PDB file of C-alpha atoms in Angstrom:
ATOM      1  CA  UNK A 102      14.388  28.171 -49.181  1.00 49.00           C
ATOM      2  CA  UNK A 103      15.729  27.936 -45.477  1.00 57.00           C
ATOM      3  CA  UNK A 104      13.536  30.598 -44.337  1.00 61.00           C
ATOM      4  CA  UNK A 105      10.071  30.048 -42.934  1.00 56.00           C
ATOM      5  CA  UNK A 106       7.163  32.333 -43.517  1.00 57.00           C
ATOM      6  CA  UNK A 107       5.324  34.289 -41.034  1.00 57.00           C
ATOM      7  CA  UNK A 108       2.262  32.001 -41.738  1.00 71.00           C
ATOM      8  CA  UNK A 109       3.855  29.085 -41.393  1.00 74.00           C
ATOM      9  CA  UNK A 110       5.417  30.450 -38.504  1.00 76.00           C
ATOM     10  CA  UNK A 111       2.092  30.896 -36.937  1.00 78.00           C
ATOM     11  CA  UNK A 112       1.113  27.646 -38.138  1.00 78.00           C
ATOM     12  CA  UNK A 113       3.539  26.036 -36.102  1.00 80.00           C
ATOM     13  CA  UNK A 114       3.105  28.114 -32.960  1.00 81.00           C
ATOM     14  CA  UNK A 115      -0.229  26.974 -33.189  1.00 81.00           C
ATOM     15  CA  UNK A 116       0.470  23.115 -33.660  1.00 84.00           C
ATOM     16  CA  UNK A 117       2.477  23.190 -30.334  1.00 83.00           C
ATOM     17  CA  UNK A 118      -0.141  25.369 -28.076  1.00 83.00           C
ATOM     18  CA  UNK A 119      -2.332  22.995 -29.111  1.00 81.00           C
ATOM     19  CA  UNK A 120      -0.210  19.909 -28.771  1.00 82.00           C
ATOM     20  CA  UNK A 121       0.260  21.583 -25.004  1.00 79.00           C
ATOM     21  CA  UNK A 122      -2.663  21.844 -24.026  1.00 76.00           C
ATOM     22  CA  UNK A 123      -4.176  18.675 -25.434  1.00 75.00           C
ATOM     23  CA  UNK A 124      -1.451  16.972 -23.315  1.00 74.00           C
ATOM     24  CA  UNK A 125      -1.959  19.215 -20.484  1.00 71.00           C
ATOM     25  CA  UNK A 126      -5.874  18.006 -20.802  1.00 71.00           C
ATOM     26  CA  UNK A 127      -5.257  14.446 -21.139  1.00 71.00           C
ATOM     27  CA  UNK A 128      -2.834  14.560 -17.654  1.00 69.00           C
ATOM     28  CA  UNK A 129      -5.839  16.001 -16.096  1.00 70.00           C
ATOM     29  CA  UNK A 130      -8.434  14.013 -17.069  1.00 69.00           C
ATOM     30  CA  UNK A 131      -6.586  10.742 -16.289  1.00 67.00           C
ATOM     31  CA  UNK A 132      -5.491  12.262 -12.824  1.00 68.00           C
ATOM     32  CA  UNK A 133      -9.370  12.298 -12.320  1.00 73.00           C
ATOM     33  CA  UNK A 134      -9.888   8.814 -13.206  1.00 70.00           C
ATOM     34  CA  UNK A 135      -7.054   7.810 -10.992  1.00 74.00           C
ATOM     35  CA  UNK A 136      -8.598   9.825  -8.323  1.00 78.00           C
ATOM     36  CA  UNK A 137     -11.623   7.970  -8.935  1.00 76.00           C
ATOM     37  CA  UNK A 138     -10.777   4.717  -9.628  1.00 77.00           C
ATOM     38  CA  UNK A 139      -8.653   5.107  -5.893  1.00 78.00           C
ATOM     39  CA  UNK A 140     -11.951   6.495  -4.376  1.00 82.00           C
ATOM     40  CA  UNK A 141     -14.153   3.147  -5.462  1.00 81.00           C
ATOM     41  CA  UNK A 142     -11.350   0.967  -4.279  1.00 81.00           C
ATOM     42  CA  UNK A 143     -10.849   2.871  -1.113  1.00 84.00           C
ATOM     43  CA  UNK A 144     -14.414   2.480  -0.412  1.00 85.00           C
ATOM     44  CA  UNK A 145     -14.401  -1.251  -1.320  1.00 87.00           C
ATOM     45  CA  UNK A 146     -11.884  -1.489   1.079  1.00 88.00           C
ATOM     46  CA  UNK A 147     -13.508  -0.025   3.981  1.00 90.00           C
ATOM     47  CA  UNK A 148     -16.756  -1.887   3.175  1.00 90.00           C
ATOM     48  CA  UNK A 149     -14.809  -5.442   3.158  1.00 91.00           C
ATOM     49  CA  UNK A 150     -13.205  -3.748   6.322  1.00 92.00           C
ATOM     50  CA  UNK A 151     -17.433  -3.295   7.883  1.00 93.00           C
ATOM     51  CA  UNK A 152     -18.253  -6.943   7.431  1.00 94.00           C
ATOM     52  CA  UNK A 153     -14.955  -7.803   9.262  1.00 93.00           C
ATOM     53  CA  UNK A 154     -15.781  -5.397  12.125  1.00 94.00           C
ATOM     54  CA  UNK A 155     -19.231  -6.535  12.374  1.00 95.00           C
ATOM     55  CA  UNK A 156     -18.401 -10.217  12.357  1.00 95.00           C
ATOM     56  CA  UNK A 157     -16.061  -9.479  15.556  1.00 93.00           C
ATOM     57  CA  UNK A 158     -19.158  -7.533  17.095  1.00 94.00           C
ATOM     58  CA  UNK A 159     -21.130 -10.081  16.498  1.00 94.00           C
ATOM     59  CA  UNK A 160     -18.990 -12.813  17.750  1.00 94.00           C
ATOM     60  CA  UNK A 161     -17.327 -11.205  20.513  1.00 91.00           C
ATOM     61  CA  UNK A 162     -18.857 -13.202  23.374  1.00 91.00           C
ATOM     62  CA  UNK A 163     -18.018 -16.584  21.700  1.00 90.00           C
ATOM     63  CA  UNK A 164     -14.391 -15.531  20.963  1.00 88.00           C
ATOM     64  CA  UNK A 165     -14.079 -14.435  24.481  1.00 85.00           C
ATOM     65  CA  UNK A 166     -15.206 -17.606  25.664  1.00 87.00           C
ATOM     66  CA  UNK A 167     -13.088 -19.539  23.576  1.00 84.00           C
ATOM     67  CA  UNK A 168     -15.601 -21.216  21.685  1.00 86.00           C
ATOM     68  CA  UNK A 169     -14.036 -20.769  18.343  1.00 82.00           C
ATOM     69  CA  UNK A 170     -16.161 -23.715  16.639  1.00 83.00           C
ATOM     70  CA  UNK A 171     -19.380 -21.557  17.965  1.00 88.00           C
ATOM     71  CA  UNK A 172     -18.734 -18.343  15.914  1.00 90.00           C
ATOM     72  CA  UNK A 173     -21.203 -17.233  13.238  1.00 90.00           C
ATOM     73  CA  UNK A 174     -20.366 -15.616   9.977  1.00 92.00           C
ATOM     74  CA  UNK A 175     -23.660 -16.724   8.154  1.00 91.00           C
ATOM     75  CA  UNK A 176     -24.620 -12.867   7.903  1.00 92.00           C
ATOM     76  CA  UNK A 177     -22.414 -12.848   5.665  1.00 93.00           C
ATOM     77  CA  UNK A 178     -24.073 -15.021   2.863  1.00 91.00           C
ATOM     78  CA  UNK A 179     -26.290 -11.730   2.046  1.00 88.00           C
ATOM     79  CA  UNK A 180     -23.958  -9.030   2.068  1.00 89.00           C
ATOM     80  CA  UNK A 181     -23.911  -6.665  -1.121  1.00 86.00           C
ATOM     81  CA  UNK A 182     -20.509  -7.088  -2.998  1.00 87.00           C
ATOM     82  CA  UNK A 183     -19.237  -9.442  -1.067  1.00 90.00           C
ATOM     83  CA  UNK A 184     -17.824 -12.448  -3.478  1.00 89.00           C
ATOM     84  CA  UNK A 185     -17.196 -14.792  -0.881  1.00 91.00           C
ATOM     85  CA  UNK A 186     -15.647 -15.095   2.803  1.00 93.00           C
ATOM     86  CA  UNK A 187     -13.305 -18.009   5.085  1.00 93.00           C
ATOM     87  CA  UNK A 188     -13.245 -17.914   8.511  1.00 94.00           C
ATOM     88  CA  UNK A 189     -11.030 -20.560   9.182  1.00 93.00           C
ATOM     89  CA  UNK A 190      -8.318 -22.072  11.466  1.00 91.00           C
ATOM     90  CA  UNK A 191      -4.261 -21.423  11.545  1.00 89.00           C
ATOM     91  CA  UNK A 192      -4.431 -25.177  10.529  1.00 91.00           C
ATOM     92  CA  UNK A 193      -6.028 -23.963   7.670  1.00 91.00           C
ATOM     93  CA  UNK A 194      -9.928 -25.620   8.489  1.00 92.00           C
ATOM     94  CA  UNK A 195     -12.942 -23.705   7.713  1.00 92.00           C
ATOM     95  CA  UNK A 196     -15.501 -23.264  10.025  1.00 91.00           C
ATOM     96  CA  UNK A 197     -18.117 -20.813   7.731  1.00 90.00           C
ATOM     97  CA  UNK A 198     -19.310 -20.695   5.645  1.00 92.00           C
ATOM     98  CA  UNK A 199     -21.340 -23.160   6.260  1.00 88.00           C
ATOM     99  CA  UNK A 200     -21.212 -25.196   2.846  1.00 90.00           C
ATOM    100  CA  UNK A 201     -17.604 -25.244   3.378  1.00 90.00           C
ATOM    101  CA  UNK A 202     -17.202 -26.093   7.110  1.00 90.00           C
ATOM    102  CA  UNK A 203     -14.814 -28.433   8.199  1.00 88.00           C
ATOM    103  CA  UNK A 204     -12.855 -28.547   4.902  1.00 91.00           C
ATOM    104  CA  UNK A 205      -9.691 -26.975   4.350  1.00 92.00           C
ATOM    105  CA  UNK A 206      -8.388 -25.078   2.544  1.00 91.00           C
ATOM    106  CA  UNK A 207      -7.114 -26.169  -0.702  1.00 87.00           C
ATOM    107  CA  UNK A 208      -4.482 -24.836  -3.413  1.00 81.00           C
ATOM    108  CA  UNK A 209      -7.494 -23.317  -5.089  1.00 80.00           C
ATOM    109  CA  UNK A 210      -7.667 -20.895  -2.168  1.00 82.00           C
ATOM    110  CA  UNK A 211      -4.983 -18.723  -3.283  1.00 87.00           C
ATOM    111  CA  UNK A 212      -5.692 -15.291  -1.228  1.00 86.00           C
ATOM    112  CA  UNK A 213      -6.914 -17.956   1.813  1.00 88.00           C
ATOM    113  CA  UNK A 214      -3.826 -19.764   1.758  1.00 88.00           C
ATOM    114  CA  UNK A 215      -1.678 -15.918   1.997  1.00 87.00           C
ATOM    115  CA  UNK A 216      -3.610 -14.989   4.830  1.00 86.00           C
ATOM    116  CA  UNK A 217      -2.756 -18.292   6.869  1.00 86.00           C
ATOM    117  CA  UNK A 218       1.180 -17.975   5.814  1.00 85.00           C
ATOM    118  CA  UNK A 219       0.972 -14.918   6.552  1.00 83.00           C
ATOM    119  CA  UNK A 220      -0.737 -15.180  10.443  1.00 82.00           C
ATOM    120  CA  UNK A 221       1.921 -18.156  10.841  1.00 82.00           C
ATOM    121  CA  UNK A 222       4.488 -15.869  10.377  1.00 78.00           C
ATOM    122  CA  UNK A 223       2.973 -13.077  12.473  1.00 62.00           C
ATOM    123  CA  UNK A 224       5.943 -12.525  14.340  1.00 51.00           C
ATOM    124  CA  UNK A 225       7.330 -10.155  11.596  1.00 49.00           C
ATOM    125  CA  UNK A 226       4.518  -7.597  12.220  1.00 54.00           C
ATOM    126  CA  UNK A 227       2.399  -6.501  14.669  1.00 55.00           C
ATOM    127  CA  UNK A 228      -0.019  -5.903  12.567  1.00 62.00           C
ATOM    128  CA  UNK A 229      -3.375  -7.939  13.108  1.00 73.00           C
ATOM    129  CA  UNK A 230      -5.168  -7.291   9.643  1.00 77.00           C
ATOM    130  CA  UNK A 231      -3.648  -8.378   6.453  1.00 79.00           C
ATOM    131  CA  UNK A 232      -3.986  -7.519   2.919  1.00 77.00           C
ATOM    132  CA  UNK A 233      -2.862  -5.513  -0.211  1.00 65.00           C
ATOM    133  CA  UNK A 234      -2.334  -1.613   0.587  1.00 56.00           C
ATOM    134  CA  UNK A 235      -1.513  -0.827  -3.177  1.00 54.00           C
ATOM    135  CA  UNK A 236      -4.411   0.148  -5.513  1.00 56.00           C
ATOM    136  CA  UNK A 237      -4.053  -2.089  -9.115  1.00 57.00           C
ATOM    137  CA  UNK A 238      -6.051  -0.500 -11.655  1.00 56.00           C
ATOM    138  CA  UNK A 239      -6.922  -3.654 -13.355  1.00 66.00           C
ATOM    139  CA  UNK A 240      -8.170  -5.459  -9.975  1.00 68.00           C
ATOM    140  CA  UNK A 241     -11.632  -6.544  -9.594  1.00 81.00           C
ATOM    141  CA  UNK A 242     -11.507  -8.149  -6.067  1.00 84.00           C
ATOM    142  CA  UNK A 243     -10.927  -6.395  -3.100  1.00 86.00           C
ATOM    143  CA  UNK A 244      -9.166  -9.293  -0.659  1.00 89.00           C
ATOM    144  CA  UNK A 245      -9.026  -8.312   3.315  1.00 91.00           C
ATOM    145  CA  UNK A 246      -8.377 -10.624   5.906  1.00 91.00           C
ATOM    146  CA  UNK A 247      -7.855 -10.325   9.953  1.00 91.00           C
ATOM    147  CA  UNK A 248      -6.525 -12.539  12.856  1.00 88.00           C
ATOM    148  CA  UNK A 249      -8.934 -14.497  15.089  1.00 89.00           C
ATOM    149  CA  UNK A 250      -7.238 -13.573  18.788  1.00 86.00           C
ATOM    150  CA  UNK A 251      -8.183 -15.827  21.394  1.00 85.00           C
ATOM    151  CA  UNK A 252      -7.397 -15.372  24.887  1.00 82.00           C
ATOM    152  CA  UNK A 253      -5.349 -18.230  25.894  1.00 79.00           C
ATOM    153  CA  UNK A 254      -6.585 -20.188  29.228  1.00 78.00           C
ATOM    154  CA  UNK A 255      -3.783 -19.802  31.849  1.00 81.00           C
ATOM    155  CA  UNK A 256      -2.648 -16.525  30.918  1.00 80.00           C
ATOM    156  CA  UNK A 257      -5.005 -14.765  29.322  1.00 73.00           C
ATOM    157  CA  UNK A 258      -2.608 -13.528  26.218  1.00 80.00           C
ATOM    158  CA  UNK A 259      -4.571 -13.258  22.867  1.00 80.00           C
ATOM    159  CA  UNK A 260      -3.444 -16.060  20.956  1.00 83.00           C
ATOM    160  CA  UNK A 261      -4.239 -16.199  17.249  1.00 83.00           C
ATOM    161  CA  UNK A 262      -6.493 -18.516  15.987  1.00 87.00           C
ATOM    162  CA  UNK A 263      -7.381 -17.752  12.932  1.00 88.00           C
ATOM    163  CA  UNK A 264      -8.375 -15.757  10.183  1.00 90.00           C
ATOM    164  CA  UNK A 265     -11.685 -14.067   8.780  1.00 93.00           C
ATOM    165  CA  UNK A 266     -11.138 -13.341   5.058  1.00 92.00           C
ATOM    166  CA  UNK A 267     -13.554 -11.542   2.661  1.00 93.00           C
ATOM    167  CA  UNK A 268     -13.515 -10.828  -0.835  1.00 90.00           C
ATOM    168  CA  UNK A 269     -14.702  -7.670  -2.432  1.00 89.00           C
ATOM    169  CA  UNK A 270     -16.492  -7.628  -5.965  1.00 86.00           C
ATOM    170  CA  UNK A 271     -15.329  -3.866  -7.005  1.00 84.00           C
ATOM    171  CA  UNK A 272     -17.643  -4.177  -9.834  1.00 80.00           C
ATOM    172  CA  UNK A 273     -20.644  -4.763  -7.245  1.00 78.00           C
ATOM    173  CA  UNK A 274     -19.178  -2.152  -4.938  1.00 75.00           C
ATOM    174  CA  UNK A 275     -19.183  -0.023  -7.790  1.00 65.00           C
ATOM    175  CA  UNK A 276     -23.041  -0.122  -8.101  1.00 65.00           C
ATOM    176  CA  UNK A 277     -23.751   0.358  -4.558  1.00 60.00           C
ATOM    177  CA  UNK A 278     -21.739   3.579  -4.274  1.00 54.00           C
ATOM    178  CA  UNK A 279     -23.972   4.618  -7.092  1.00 51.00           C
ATOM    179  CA  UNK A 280     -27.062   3.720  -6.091  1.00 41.00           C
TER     180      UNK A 280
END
């Protein structure tokens, strides 16, 4: 009665190989979808961090000559995967997009609201571009947001101003990878 059969010894040598490697399968396959679920976010990122770069390129004269009011963000309205942007004051008023300008910013504007706290508090860091380093698997925005310097009129120092925010639809930047 207590003793097991060389079949069903085999049997059960068989059960756990194959529990093994169906484990060993499943790790692997959900390593790659990690991998690639980090790959589509890491891109996201670096796209929301293009538009920022080329709204500073394109604005670079104006922000030099202190002429915050004057910079220009409508590019932006036409941007693949781009949800929506704020460039916008450390008082917290928007200047683009343009539908939006001279409001400010309201409790609505969670991620908008962050971005201002955090370049009030900018002492902390030295850091000039703000948002979330940590990949969330169940995230479908992509939020990004940089200071406004502006060089201050006596002394020349870099001041902040503001903020340029942008929100990435990963979704969106999903299909653009692909295409």
């Amino acid at each position: 009665m207590g003793h097991i059969s060389f079949k069903r010894k085999d049997v059960i040598i068989f059960i756990l190989i194959m529990t093994f490697v169906s484990v060993c399968s499943e790790g692997i396959i959900m390593n790659r979808y990690y991998k690639k679920k980090k790959e589509i976010h890491m891109g996201c990122k670096k796209m929301g961090m293009q538009y920022i770069d080329e709204f500073f390129q394109l604005n670079q004269d104006v922000i030099e000559q202190r002429l915050p009011d004057k910079m220009d963000a409508s590019f932006l309205d036409k941007k693949d995967g781009l949800l929506e942007y704020r460039v916008f004051n450390l008082e917290g008023k928007i200047i683009s997009p343009l539908e939006k300008k001279d409001d400010y910013l309201a409790g609505s504007d969670v991620f908008y609201l962050d971005a201002q706290s955090w370049a009030l508090g900018r002492h902390r860091s030295h850091k000039h571009t703000y948002g979330s380093n940590t990949i969330d698997w169940e995230v479908k925005v992509i939020e990004l947001a940089r200071a406004i310097l502006i060089p201050d009129r006596k002394s020349l120092v870099r001041r902040y101003w503001g903020m340029i925010a942008v929100r990435v639809n990963v979704s969106e930047c999903r299909k653009i990878k692909s295409l």
